[in-house]
Short mmCIF file of C-alpha atoms in Angstrom, two decimals:
data_model
loop_
_atom_site.label_atom_id
_atom_site.label_comp_id
_atom_site.label_asym_id
_atom_site.label_seq_id
_atom_site.Cartn_x
_atom_site.Cartn_y
_atom_site.Cartn_z
CA UNK A 158 -26.02 -7.53 26.70
CA UNK A 159 -23.22 -5.57 25.02
CA UNK A 160 -20.23 -6.60 22.93
CA UNK A 161 -17.76 -3.72 22.73
CA UNK A 162 -14.89 -3.20 20.29
CA UNK A 163 -12.61 -0.49 21.67
CA UNK A 164 -10.16 0.89 19.06
CA UNK A 165 -9.24 -2.58 17.80
CA UNK A 166 -6.33 -2.82 15.33
CA UNK A 167 -4.65 -5.77 13.62
CA UNK A 168 -1.75 -5.57 11.18
CA UNK A 169 -0.05 -8.24 9.03
CA UNK A 170 3.45 -7.13 8.05
CA UNK A 171 2.82 -3.89 6.13
CA UNK A 172 -0.96 -4.36 5.68
CA UNK A 173 -3.46 -3.06 8.24
CA UNK A 174 -6.28 -5.64 8.24
CA UNK A 175 -8.41 -3.93 10.92
CA UNK A 176 -7.90 -0.24 11.58
CA UNK A 177 -8.96 1.18 14.99
CA UNK A 178 -12.49 -0.22 14.93
CA UNK A 179 -14.82 0.91 17.73
CA UNK A 180 -18.29 -0.64 17.90
CA UNK A 181 -20.98 -1.57 20.40
CA UNK A 182 -23.24 -4.49 19.48
CA UNK A 183 -26.42 -5.34 21.37
CA UNK A 184 -29.08 -8.03 20.90
CA UNK A 185 -30.05 -8.68 17.25
CA UNK A 186 -28.63 -9.70 13.86
CA UNK A 187 -25.75 -7.62 12.47
CA UNK A 188 -24.74 -8.01 8.84
CA UNK A 189 -21.06 -7.41 8.10
CA UNK A 190 -20.68 -6.49 4.45
CA UNK A 191 -17.50 -5.90 2.49
CA UNK A 192 -15.38 -7.00 -0.44
CA UNK A 193 -12.75 -9.73 -0.12
CA UNK A 194 -9.81 -8.38 1.86
CA UNK A 195 -11.86 -5.75 3.67
CA UNK A 196 -10.95 -7.22 7.08
CA UNK A 197 -14.21 -9.02 7.92
CA UNK A 198 -12.74 -12.41 8.81
CA UNK A 199 -9.89 -10.86 10.83
CA UNK A 200 -12.40 -8.82 12.83
CA UNK A 201 -14.54 -11.89 13.50
CA UNK A 202 -11.58 -14.04 14.51
CA UNK A 203 -10.53 -11.39 17.01
CA UNK A 204 -14.11 -11.28 18.27
CA UNK A 205 -13.85 -15.04 18.87
CA UNK A 206 -10.52 -14.77 20.67
CA UNK A 207 -8.69 -16.73 17.95
CA UNK A 208 -6.54 -13.74 16.99
CA UNK A 209 -5.15 -11.21 19.45
CA UNK A 210 -5.45 -7.53 18.47
CA UNK A 211 -2.22 -5.56 18.16
CA UNK A 212 -3.99 -2.82 20.10
CA UNK A 213 -7.43 -2.21 21.55
CA UNK A 214 -9.79 -4.53 23.39
CA UNK A 215 -12.97 -6.54 22.83
CA UNK A 216 -15.23 -7.49 25.73
CA UNK A 217 -18.74 -8.76 26.43
CA UNK A 218 -20.46 -7.30 29.51
CA UNK A 219 -17.03 -6.63 30.98
CA UNK A 220 -15.60 -10.07 30.09
CA UNK A 221 -12.56 -9.87 27.80
CA UNK A 222 -12.65 -12.23 24.82
CA UNK A 223 -9.32 -13.76 25.91
CA UNK A 224 -10.85 -15.02 29.16
CA UNK A 225 -11.86 -18.68 29.45
CA UNK A 226 -15.39 -17.85 30.60
CA UNK A 227 -16.04 -16.00 27.32
CA UNK A 228 -15.86 -19.39 25.56
CA UNK A 229 -18.97 -20.44 27.46
CA UNK A 230 -21.06 -17.71 25.82
CA UNK A 231 -19.57 -17.90 22.30
CA UNK A 232 -20.78 -19.87 19.27
CA UNK A 233 -18.73 -19.79 16.05
CA UNK A 234 -19.19 -21.12 12.52
CA UNK A 235 -16.02 -20.32 10.56
CA UNK A 236 -15.95 -20.07 6.78
CA UNK A 237 -13.94 -23.30 6.54
CA UNK A 238 -15.46 -25.62 9.10
CA UNK A 239 -13.97 -29.09 9.63
CA UNK A 240 -16.47 -31.97 9.58
CA UNK A 241 -15.74 -35.63 10.36
CA UNK A 242 -17.15 -37.34 7.24
CA UNK A 243 -17.48 -40.80 8.80
CA UNK A 244 -19.42 -39.49 11.81
CA UNK A 245 -23.20 -39.40 11.81
CA UNK A 246 -24.79 -36.03 12.58
CA UNK A 247 -25.74 -37.32 16.04
CA UNK A 248 -22.23 -38.61 16.83
CA UNK A 249 -20.64 -35.43 15.51
CA UNK A 250 -22.73 -33.16 17.77
CA UNK A 251 -22.34 -35.44 20.80
CA UNK A 252 -18.57 -35.46 20.29
CA UNK A 253 -18.38 -31.65 20.10
CA UNK A 254 -20.68 -31.37 23.14
CA UNK A 255 -18.20 -33.47 25.11
CA UNK A 256 -15.34 -31.22 23.99
CA UNK A 257 -17.35 -28.24 25.27
CA UNK A 258 -17.77 -29.94 28.64
CA UNK A 259 -21.53 -30.45 28.41
CA UNK A 260 -22.68 -33.41 30.61
CA UNK A 261 -23.86 -36.38 28.52
CA UNK A 262 -27.50 -36.34 29.64
CA UNK A 263 -27.87 -32.63 28.97
CA UNK A 264 -25.95 -33.03 25.69
CA UNK A 265 -28.43 -35.65 24.44
CA UNK A 266 -31.37 -33.31 25.14
CA UNK A 267 -29.60 -30.39 23.49
CA UNK A 268 -28.58 -32.37 20.39
CA UNK A 269 -32.19 -33.52 19.91
CA UNK A 270 -33.37 -29.89 20.18
CA UNK A 271 -30.80 -28.65 17.67
CA UNK A 272 -31.41 -31.40 15.13
CA UNK A 273 -35.08 -30.43 15.23
CA UNK A 274 -34.30 -26.70 15.02
CA UNK A 275 -32.04 -27.13 12.00
CA UNK A 276 -34.31 -29.62 10.20
CA UNK A 277 -31.85 -32.50 10.50
CA UNK A 278 -33.82 -34.87 12.78
CA UNK A 279 -34.54 -37.32 9.95
CA UNK A 280 -30.83 -37.36 9.03
CA UNK A 281 -29.45 -37.78 12.57
CA UNK A 282 -28.07 -41.27 11.87
CA UNK A 283 -26.72 -40.49 8.41
CA UNK A 284 -23.02 -39.94 7.85
CA UNK A 285 -21.90 -36.36 7.31
CA UNK A 286 -20.17 -37.34 4.06
CA UNK A 287 -23.62 -37.98 2.52
CA UNK A 288 -24.88 -34.46 3.38
CA UNK A 289 -25.48 -31.67 0.89
CA UNK A 290 -23.75 -28.31 1.35
CA UNK A 291 -26.84 -26.86 2.96
CA UNK A 292 -27.17 -29.75 5.40
CA UNK A 293 -23.53 -29.37 6.42
CA UNK A 294 -24.04 -25.65 7.03
CA UNK A 295 -27.09 -26.41 9.18
CA UNK A 296 -25.02 -28.93 11.10
CA UNK A 297 -22.41 -26.19 11.54
CA UNK A 298 -25.06 -23.90 13.00
CA UNK A 299 -26.16 -26.69 15.34
CA UNK A 300 -22.64 -27.17 16.73
CA UNK A 301 -22.30 -23.41 17.21
CA UNK A 302 -25.49 -23.42 19.34
CA UNK A 303 -24.61 -26.38 21.58
CA UNK A 304 -23.68 -24.22 24.57
CA UNK A 305 -26.64 -21.76 24.31
CA UNK A 306 -24.30 -18.93 23.21
CA UNK A 307 -25.09 -15.30 23.86
CA UNK A 308 -22.72 -14.32 21.02
CA UNK A 309 -23.01 -16.13 17.68
CA UNK A 310 -20.47 -15.50 14.90
CA UNK A 311 -21.16 -16.77 11.36
CA UNK A 312 -18.54 -16.28 8.65
CA UNK A 313 -19.91 -16.66 5.09
CA UNK A 314 -22.56 -19.22 6.19
CA UNK A 315 -24.58 -19.19 2.94
CA UNK A 316 -21.71 -19.40 0.44
CA UNK A 317 -22.31 -22.22 -2.03
CA UNK A 318 -25.90 -22.89 -1.01
CA UNK A 319 -28.73 -23.18 -3.52
CA UNK A 320 -31.55 -20.57 -3.32
CA UNK A 321 -33.92 -22.85 -1.36
CA UNK A 322 -31.26 -23.67 1.25
CA UNK A 323 -30.30 -20.00 1.53
CA UNK A 324 -33.87 -18.96 2.30
CA UNK A 325 -34.13 -21.70 4.94
CA UNK A 326 -30.82 -20.65 6.44
CA UNK A 327 -31.76 -16.96 6.51
CA UNK A 328 -35.01 -17.74 8.34
CA UNK A 329 -33.11 -19.77 10.92
CA UNK A 330 -30.55 -17.00 11.51
CA UNK A 331 -33.34 -14.43 11.84
CA UNK A 332 -34.93 -16.48 14.62
CA UNK A 333 -31.62 -16.84 16.42
CA UNK A 334 -31.21 -13.06 16.70
CA UNK A 335 -34.18 -12.61 19.04
CA UNK A 336 -32.23 -13.34 22.23
CA UNK A 337 -28.53 -13.05 21.37
CA UNK A 338 -25.96 -11.05 19.43
CA UNK A 339 -25.50 -12.53 15.95
CA UNK A 340 -22.76 -11.25 13.63
CA UNK A 341 -23.13 -12.53 10.08
CA UNK A 342 -20.41 -11.88 7.52
CA UNK A 343 -21.08 -12.32 3.82
CA UNK A 344 -20.59 -10.80 0.39
CA UNK A 345 -24.05 -12.04 -0.67
CA UNK A 346 -25.92 -8.77 -0.32
CA UNK A 347 -29.45 -10.19 -0.39
CA UNK A 348 -28.75 -12.35 2.69
CA UNK A 349 -27.90 -9.23 4.67
CA UNK A 350 -30.81 -7.24 3.24
CA UNK A 351 -33.41 -9.79 4.33
CA UNK A 352 -32.35 -10.60 7.88
CA UNK A 353 -30.00 -8.00 9.41
CA UNK A 354 -31.35 -5.54 11.97
CA UNK A 355 -28.20 -3.46 11.54
CA UNK A 356 -25.67 -3.42 8.72
CA UNK A 357 -21.93 -2.73 9.07
CA UNK A 358 -20.02 -1.88 5.90
CA UNK A 359 -16.30 -2.55 6.06
CA UNK A 360 -13.64 -1.31 3.66
CA UNK A 361 -9.84 -1.41 3.98
CA UNK A 362 -10.02 -2.46 7.63
CA UNK A 363 -12.43 0.25 8.77
CA UNK A 364 -16.17 0.22 9.44
CA UNK A 365 -17.17 3.07 7.14
CA UNK A 366 -20.92 2.89 7.60
CA UNK A 367 -23.38 1.35 10.08
CA UNK A 368 -27.11 1.50 10.66
CA UNK A 369 -30.39 -0.04 9.56
CA UNK A 370 -30.96 -0.78 5.89
CA UNK A 371 -33.07 2.37 5.54
CA UNK A 372 -30.45 4.53 7.25
CA UNK A 373 -27.45 3.45 5.22
CA UNK A 374 -29.21 3.47 1.87
CA UNK A 375 -29.80 7.21 2.31
CA UNK A 376 -26.16 7.68 1.27
CA UNK A 377 -27.13 6.91 -2.33
CA UNK A 378 -30.55 8.54 -2.33
CA UNK A 379 -31.03 10.16 -5.76
CA UNK A 380 -27.84 8.49 -7.06
CA UNK A 381 -29.38 5.39 -8.66
CA UNK A 382 -30.44 5.82 -12.30
CA UNK A 383 -32.15 3.75 -14.96
CA UNK A 384 -32.06 4.47 -18.71
CA UNK A 385 -32.44 2.87 -22.14
CA UNK A 386 -29.81 3.75 -24.71
CA UNK A 387 -28.36 2.41 -27.95
CA UNK A 388 -25.47 -0.07 -27.85
CA UNK A 389 -22.82 2.54 -28.61
CA UNK A 390 -23.94 4.79 -25.75
CA UNK A 391 -24.25 1.77 -23.47
CA UNK A 392 -20.56 0.93 -24.01
CA UNK A 393 -19.61 4.52 -23.21
CA UNK A 394 -21.67 4.56 -19.99
CA UNK A 395 -20.27 1.21 -18.86
CA UNK A 396 -16.74 2.59 -19.16
CA UNK A 397 -17.57 5.72 -17.18
CA UNK A 398 -19.88 4.49 -14.40
CA UNK A 399 -20.55 1.49 -12.12
CA UNK A 400 -23.33 -0.47 -13.86
CA UNK A 401 -25.35 -2.77 -11.63
CA UNK A 402 -27.64 -4.22 -14.25
CA UNK A 403 -27.64 -4.45 -18.05
CA UNK A 404 -30.37 -5.97 -20.19
CA UNK A 405 -30.97 -6.07 -23.93
CA UNK A 406 -34.49 -5.03 -24.89
CA UNK A 407 -36.33 -4.25 -28.14
CA UNK A 408 -36.18 -0.51 -27.38
CA UNK A 409 -32.42 -0.62 -26.71
CA UNK A 410 -30.06 -1.46 -23.85
CA UNK A 411 -31.42 -1.07 -20.33
CA UNK A 412 -28.86 0.08 -17.73
CA UNK A 413 -29.05 0.58 -13.98
CA UNK A 414 -26.25 2.90 -12.87
CA UNK A 415 -24.99 4.28 -9.56
CA UNK A 416 -23.41 7.72 -9.86
CA UNK A 417 -23.58 11.27 -8.57
CA UNK A 418 -24.77 13.02 -11.73
CA UNK A 419 -27.42 12.13 -14.29
CA UNK A 420 -25.59 9.72 -16.63
CA UNK A 421 -27.81 10.12 -19.72
CA UNK A 422 -30.38 12.62 -20.91
CA UNK A 423 -33.27 10.16 -20.55
CA UNK A 424 -32.08 8.67 -17.21
CA UNK A 425 -34.56 8.65 -14.33
CA UNK A 426 -34.00 8.12 -10.61
CA UNK A 427 -34.80 4.66 -9.24
CA UNK A 428 -35.35 3.43 -5.69
CA UNK A 429 -32.02 2.44 -4.17
CA UNK A 430 -31.25 -1.06 -2.86
CA UNK A 431 -28.50 -2.42 -0.64
CA UNK A 432 -26.88 -3.99 -3.71
CA UNK A 433 -26.68 -0.52 -5.27
CA UNK A 434 -24.94 0.74 -2.14
CA UNK A 435 -22.46 -2.13 -2.25
CA UNK A 436 -21.63 -1.30 -5.86
CA UNK A 437 -21.27 2.38 -4.97
CA UNK A 438 -18.66 1.58 -2.33
CA UNK A 439 -16.82 -1.34 -3.92
CA UNK A 440 -17.03 -0.99 -7.71
CA UNK A 441 -13.49 0.38 -7.86
#
């Protein structure tokens, strides 16, 4: 099970959205992290065969993403997914199953399985327009899984969800990565930190860093600092360095800073997190 990106490039007028990306993805959950405009959605849409690269190729076990048979192994939840508000959850999934060519008897069995998996069984006969944001996202996951995909692509799936729904969604995605390739794009760093086996960091169309959480955080080892200073010094430090956290305390202003050198005389090194790394790369 291998999904290969071979020197993939996509350009819009004078902007290069994806710049000669080469990757090999195997079974597991991959977190794609980057600021808005980094090229994440363009990369994922090419991976789904929706956009054609200007150069380079993408293929799964030798099957090019443009081929019809690739559709049979692909599941996709785009950032803006169209729901039919007057449909019930059951009718919505049965309708999409028919569009995917799944025989009705098998579709009924599969829809029952997926409603159970996504925690929507009790809402199967309710109209989609009555669903919360989290329920709609779970319904989106269900439709993406109808055809037992080997490749699952999720673009910003937890955006707008409350903390409880996000935890539920993360647990579901983590389970799905045991027997397929899952690519999850988000700018919510904690979602990636909790569930991704591998993390890809994308900036200006290029994948600039990839590896496990522990591997990529080594880049900022000894570069995360914490200190308490007076308000005047705090203002100075905030102008000079990327500040991840600021908190007013009785002893002064607490700052958490990512930078190469020691930012203040009383600053001490702190254990780095993925959020620190994100700030390090994207604060500018």
